[in-house]
Coordinates of C-alpha atoms in Angstrom, one line a residue:
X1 CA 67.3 196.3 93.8
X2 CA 64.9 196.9 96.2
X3 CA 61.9 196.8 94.0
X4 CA 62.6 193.7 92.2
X5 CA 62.6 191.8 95.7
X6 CA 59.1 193.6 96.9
X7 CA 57.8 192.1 93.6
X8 CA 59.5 188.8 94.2
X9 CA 57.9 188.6 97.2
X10 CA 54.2 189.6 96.1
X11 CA 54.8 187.4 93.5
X12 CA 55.7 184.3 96.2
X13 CA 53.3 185.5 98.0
X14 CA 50.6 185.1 94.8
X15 CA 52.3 181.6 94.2
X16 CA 52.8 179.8 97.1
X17 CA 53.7 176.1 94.8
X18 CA 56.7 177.6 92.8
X19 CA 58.6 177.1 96.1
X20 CA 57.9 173.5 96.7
X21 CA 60.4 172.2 94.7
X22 CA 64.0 171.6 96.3
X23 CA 67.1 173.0 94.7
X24 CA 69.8 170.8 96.7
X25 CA 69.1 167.3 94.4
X26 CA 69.9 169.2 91.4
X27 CA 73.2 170.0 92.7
X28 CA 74.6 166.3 92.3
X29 CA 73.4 166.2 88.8
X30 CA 75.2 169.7 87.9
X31 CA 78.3 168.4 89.5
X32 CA 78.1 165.1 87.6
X33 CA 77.8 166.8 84.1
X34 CA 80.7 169.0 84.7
X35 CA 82.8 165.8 85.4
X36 CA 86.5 166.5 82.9
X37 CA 86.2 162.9 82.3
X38 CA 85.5 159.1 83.3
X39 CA 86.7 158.4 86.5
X40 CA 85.6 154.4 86.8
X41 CA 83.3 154.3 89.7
X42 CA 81.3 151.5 87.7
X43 CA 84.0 148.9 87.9
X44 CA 83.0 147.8 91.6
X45 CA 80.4 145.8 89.9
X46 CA 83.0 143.8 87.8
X47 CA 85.1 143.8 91.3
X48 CA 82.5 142.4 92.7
X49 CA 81.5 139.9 90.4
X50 CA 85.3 138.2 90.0
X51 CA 85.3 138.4 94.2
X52 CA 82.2 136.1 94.3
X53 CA 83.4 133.9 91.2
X54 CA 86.9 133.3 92.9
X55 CA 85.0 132.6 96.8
X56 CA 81.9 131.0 95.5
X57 CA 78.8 131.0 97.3
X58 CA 76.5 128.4 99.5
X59 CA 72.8 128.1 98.7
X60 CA 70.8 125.9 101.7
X61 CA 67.5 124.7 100.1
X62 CA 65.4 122.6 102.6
X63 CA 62.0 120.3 101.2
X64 CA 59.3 119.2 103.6
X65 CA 56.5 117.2 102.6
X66 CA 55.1 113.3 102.6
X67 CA 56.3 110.5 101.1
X68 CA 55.9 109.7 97.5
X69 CA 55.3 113.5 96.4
X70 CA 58.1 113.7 94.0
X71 CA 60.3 116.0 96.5
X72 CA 64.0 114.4 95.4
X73 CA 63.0 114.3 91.7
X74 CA 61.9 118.5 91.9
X75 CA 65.6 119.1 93.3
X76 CA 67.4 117.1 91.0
X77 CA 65.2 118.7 88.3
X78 CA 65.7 121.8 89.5
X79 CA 69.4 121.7 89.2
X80 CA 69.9 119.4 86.7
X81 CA 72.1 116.9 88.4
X82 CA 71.2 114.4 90.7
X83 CA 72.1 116.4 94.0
X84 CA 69.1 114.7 95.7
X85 CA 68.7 111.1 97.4
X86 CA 67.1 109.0 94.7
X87 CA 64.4 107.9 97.4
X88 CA 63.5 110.1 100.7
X89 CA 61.3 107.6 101.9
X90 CA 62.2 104.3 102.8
X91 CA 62.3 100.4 100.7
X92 CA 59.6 97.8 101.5
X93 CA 62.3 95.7 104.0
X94 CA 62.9 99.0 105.8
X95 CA 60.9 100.1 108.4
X96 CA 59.3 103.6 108.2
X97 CA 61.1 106.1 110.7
X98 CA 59.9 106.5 113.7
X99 CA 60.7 110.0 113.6
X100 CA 61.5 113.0 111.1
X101 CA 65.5 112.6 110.1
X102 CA 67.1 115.7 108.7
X103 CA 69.5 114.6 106.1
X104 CA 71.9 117.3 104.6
X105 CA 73.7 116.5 101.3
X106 CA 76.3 119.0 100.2
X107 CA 77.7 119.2 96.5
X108 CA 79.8 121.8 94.6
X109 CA 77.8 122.7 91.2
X110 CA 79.3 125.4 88.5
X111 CA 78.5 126.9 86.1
X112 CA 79.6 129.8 84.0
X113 CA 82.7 129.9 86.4
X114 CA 80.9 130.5 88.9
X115 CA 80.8 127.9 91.9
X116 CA 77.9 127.1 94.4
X117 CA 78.3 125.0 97.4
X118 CA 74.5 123.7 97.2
X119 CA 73.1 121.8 100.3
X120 CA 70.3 120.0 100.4
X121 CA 68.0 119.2 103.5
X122 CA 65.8 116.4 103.2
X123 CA 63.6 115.6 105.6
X124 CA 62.2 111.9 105.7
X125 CA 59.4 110.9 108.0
X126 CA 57.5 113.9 107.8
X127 CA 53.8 113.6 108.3
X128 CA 54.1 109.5 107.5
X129 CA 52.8 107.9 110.5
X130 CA 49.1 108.1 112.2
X131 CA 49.9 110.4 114.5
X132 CA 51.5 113.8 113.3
X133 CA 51.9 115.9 116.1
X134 CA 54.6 118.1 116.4
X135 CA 56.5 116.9 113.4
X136 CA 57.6 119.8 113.1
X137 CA 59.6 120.2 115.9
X138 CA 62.8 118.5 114.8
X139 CA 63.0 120.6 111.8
X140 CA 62.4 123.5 113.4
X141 CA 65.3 122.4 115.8
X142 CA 67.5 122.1 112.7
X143 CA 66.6 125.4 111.6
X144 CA 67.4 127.3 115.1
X145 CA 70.3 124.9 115.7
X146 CA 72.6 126.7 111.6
X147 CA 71.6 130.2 113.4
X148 CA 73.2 129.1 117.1
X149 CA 76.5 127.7 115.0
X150 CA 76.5 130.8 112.4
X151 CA 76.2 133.1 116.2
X152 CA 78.7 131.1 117.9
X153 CA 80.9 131.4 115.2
X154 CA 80.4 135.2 114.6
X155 CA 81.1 136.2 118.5
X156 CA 84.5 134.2 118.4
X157 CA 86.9 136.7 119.7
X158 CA 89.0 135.7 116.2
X159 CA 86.7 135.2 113.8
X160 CA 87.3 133.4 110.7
X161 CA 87.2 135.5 107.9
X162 CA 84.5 133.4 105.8
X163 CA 82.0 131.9 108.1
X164 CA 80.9 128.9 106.6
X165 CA 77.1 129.2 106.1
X166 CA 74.6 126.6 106.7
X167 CA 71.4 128.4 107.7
X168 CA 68.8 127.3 105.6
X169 CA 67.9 130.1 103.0
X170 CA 65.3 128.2 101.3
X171 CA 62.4 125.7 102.4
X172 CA 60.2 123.8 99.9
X173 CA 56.9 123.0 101.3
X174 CA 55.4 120.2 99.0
X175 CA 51.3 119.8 99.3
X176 CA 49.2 116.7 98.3
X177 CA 47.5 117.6 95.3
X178 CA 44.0 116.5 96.9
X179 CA 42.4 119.7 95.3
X180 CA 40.1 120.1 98.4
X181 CA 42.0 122.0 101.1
X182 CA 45.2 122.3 103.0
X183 CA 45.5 119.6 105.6
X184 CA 45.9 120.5 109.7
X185 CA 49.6 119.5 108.9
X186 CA 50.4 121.7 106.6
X187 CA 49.0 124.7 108.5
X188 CA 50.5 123.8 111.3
X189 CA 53.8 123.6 109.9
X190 CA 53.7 126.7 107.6
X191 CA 52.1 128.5 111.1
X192 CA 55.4 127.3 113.3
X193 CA 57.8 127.5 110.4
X194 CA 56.8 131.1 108.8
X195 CA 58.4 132.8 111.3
X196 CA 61.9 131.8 111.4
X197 CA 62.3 130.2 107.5
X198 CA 61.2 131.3 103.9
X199 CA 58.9 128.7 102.9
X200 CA 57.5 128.5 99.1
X201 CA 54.7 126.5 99.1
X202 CA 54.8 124.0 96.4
X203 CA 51.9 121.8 94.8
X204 CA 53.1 118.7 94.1
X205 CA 52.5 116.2 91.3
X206 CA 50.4 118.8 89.2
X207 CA 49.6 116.3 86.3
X208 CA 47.2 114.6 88.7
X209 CA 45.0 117.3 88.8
X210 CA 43.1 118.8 85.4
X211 CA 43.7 122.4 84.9
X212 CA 40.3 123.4 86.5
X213 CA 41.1 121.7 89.5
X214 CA 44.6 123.0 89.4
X215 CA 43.5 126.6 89.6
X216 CA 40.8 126.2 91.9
X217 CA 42.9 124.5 94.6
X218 CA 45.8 127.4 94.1
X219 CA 43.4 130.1 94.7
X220 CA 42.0 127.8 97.9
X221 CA 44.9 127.4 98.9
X222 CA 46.0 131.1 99.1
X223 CA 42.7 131.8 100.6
X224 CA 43.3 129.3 103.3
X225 CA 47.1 130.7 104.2
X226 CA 45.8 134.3 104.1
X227 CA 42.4 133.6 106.6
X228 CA 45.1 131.6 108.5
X229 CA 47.6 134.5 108.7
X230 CA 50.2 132.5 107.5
X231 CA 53.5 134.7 105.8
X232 CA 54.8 132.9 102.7
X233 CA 58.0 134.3 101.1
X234 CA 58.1 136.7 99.5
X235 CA 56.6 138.5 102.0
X236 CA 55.2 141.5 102.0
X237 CA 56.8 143.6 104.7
X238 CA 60.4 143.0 103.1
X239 CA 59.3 144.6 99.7
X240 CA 62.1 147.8 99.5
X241 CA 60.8 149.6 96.8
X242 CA 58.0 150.1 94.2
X243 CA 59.3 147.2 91.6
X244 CA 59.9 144.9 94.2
X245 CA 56.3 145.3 95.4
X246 CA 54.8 145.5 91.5
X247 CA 56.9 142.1 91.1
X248 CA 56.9 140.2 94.7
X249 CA 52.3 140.9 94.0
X250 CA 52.1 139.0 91.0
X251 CA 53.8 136.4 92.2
X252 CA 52.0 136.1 95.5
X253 CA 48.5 136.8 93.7
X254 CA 49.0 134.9 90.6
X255 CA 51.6 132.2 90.9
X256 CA 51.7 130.7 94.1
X257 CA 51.8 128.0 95.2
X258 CA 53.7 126.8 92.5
X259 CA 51.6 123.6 90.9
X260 CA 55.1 121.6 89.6
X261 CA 56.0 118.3 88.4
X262 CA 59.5 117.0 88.1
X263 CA 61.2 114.7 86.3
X264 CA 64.9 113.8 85.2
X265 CA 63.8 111.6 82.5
X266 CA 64.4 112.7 79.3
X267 CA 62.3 112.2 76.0
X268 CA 62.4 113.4 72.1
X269 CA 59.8 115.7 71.2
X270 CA 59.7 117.1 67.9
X271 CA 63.0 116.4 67.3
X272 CA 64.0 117.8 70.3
X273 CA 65.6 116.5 74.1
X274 CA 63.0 117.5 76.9
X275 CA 62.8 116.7 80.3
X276 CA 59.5 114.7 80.9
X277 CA 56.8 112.1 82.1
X278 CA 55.5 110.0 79.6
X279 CA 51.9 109.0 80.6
X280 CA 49.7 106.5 77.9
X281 CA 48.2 109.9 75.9
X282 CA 51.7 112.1 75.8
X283 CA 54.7 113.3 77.6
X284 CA 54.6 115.6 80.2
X285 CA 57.2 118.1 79.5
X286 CA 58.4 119.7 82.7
X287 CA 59.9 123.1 81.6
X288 CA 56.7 124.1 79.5
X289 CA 54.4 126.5 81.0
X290 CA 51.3 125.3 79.1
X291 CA 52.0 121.8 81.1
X292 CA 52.8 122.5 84.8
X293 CA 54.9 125.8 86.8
X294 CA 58.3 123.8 86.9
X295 CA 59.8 126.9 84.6
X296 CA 58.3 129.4 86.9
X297 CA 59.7 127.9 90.3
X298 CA 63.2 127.7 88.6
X299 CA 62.8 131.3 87.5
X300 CA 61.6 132.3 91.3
X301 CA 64.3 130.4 93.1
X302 CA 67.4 130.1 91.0
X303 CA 67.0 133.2 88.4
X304 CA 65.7 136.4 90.0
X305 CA 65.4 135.5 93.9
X306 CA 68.2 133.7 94.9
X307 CA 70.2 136.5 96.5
X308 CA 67.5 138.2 97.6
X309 CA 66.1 134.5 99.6
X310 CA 69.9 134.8 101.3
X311 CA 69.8 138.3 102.3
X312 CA 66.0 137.5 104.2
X313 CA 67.7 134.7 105.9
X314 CA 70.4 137.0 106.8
X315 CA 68.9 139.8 107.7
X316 CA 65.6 139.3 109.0
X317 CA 64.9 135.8 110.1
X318 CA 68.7 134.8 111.8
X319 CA 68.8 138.9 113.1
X320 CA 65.8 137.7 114.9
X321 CA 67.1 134.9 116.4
X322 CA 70.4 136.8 116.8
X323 CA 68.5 139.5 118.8
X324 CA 66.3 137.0 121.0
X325 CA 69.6 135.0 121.9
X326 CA 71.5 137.8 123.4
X327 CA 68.5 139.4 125.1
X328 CA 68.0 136.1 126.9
X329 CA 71.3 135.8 127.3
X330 CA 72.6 138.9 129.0
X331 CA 74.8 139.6 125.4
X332 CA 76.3 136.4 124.4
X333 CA 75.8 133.0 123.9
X334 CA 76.6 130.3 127.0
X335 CA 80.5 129.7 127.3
X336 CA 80.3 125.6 126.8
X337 CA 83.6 123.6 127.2
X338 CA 84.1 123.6 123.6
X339 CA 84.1 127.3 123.3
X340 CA 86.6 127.9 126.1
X341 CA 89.0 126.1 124.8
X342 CA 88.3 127.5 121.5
X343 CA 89.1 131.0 123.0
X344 CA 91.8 130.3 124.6
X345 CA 93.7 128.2 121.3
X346 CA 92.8 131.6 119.9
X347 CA 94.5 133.8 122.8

């Protein structure tokens, strides 16, 4: 009665806290237990999963970097088949070119039944001749020019169902292990390239280096990226939650830049097949983490970050281009020959 809710209300007054706490979130919980049985909601996950295994799926995985630092071996170590060019640079009768080429090879790897269209991007030339200014550029070019066809393609009045993908989700930036400091090229590229790429910085050829030198250049080199304001992926400002921040910091604080070696050589060791170097004192082995980071880089790109480097590419870098193309543009891209006709083969 009347009385109970005077002392209900001294007693709020007394204890302001008891209130804080919300009653509506329980309410989904109560619900949920009172359920009369299994309804099946967690099947979308299986749905899912046989969608993607019947379509397949396209990885883009661009590498950057000199001459001579190992950048076809990494790939084709990375995904265990040769999917890379077995030389980037060029044969002692050819002459070195002039300029950077971008060369895309495409292959089809499963595994598990499930299917990845792989590309990779190679990019020979880069930072070979005396003068490397704006090396960049054609690469960047490249970059800009997968988000014009992927925008093109997406305001076709009909659309295909499936765009076909080839924005580059993925760009390996290999340094010379000098173990001083980052050259003015490799700023300058991360600098230009940050911004519309994810680029993983990558030490090349680690068994050059002993492991003193190893870690000192890896904290040098974070030191240099971070007093040069330079974004690496994963980067900070796209970490959704609590575990992706607690995860995404060790690996930004601890592990990178990667310090790798490849190799698709294979040796016995201890009775066992590893993939290796074999140098006069002992083989190399690439996949164990007491010799070099190869195991950690595969982890990082293939094992825990692959979707999450295609939904960046997606949704942050090629929204950004998306967003400055139509703003320039008064809301669509130009209307070229090729397009009009396009449109009206569609009408």
């Amino acid at each position: 009665g009347p009385v109970e809710s005077k002392t209900e209300a001294a007693m709020s007054e007394l204890v302001p806290e008891s209130r804080q706490k919300p009653v509506v979130p329980m309410k989904p919980l109560g619900m949920n237990a009172n359920l009369l049985g299994y309804i099946g909601i967690d099947t979308i996950i299986e749905q899912m999963r046989k969608k993607t295994m019947k379509t397949g799926f396209d990885f883009n995985i661009m590498v950057v970097g000199q001459s001579g630092l190992g950048k076809s071996t990494l790939v084709n170590t990375l995904f265990k088949s040769q999917v890379s060019r077995k030389s980037s640079g060029w044969n002692r009768e050819e002459k070195i070119p002039k300029t950077v080429e971008i060369k895309a090879i495409g292959h089809v790897i499963e595994e598990g039944g499930v299917k990845m269209k792989l590309t990779v991007i190679d990019t020979p030339g880069f930072g070979d001749q005396i003068n490397n200014e704006n090396c960049w550029e054609p690469i960047e070019k490249y970059i800009n020019e997968q988000y014009e066809k992927f925008l093109k393609e997406e305001v076709n009045i009909a659309r295909k169902k499936r765009i076909p993908d080839t924005r580059v989700h993925c760009c390996l930036y290999f340094i010379s292990p000098t173990g001083h400091s980052l050259r003015p090229l490799d700023l300058e590229f991360m600098k230009h390239l940050s911004k519309v790429v994810n680029i993983i910085p990558v030490i090349a050829k680690a068994d050059t280096m002993t492991l003193e030198e190893k870690t000192e250049f890896k904290q040098r080199v974070r030191k240099e990226l971070e007093v040069n304001g330079i974004e690496f992926y994963p980067q900070k400002e796209f970490d959704e939650d609590l575990e992706d921040k607690t995860e995404n910091d060790k690996i930004r604080q601890e592990s990178m830049p990667f310090a790798v070696v490849g190799s698709d050589k294979e040796y016995q060791v201890n009775g066992k097949r590893v993939l290796g170097r074999k140098t006069p004192w002992g083989i190399i082995e690439v996949e164990n983490l007491t010799h070099c980071e190869f195991a950690l880089l595969r982890d990082f790109v293939i094992r825990t970050h692959l979707q999450d480097l295609k939904e960046v590419t997606h949704n942050i870098h090629y929204e950004t281009y998306r967003a400055k193309r139509l703003n320039d543009n008064g809301g669509l891209p130009p209307m070229t020959v090729e397009t009009e006709e396009n449109h009206e083969s569609n009408l």
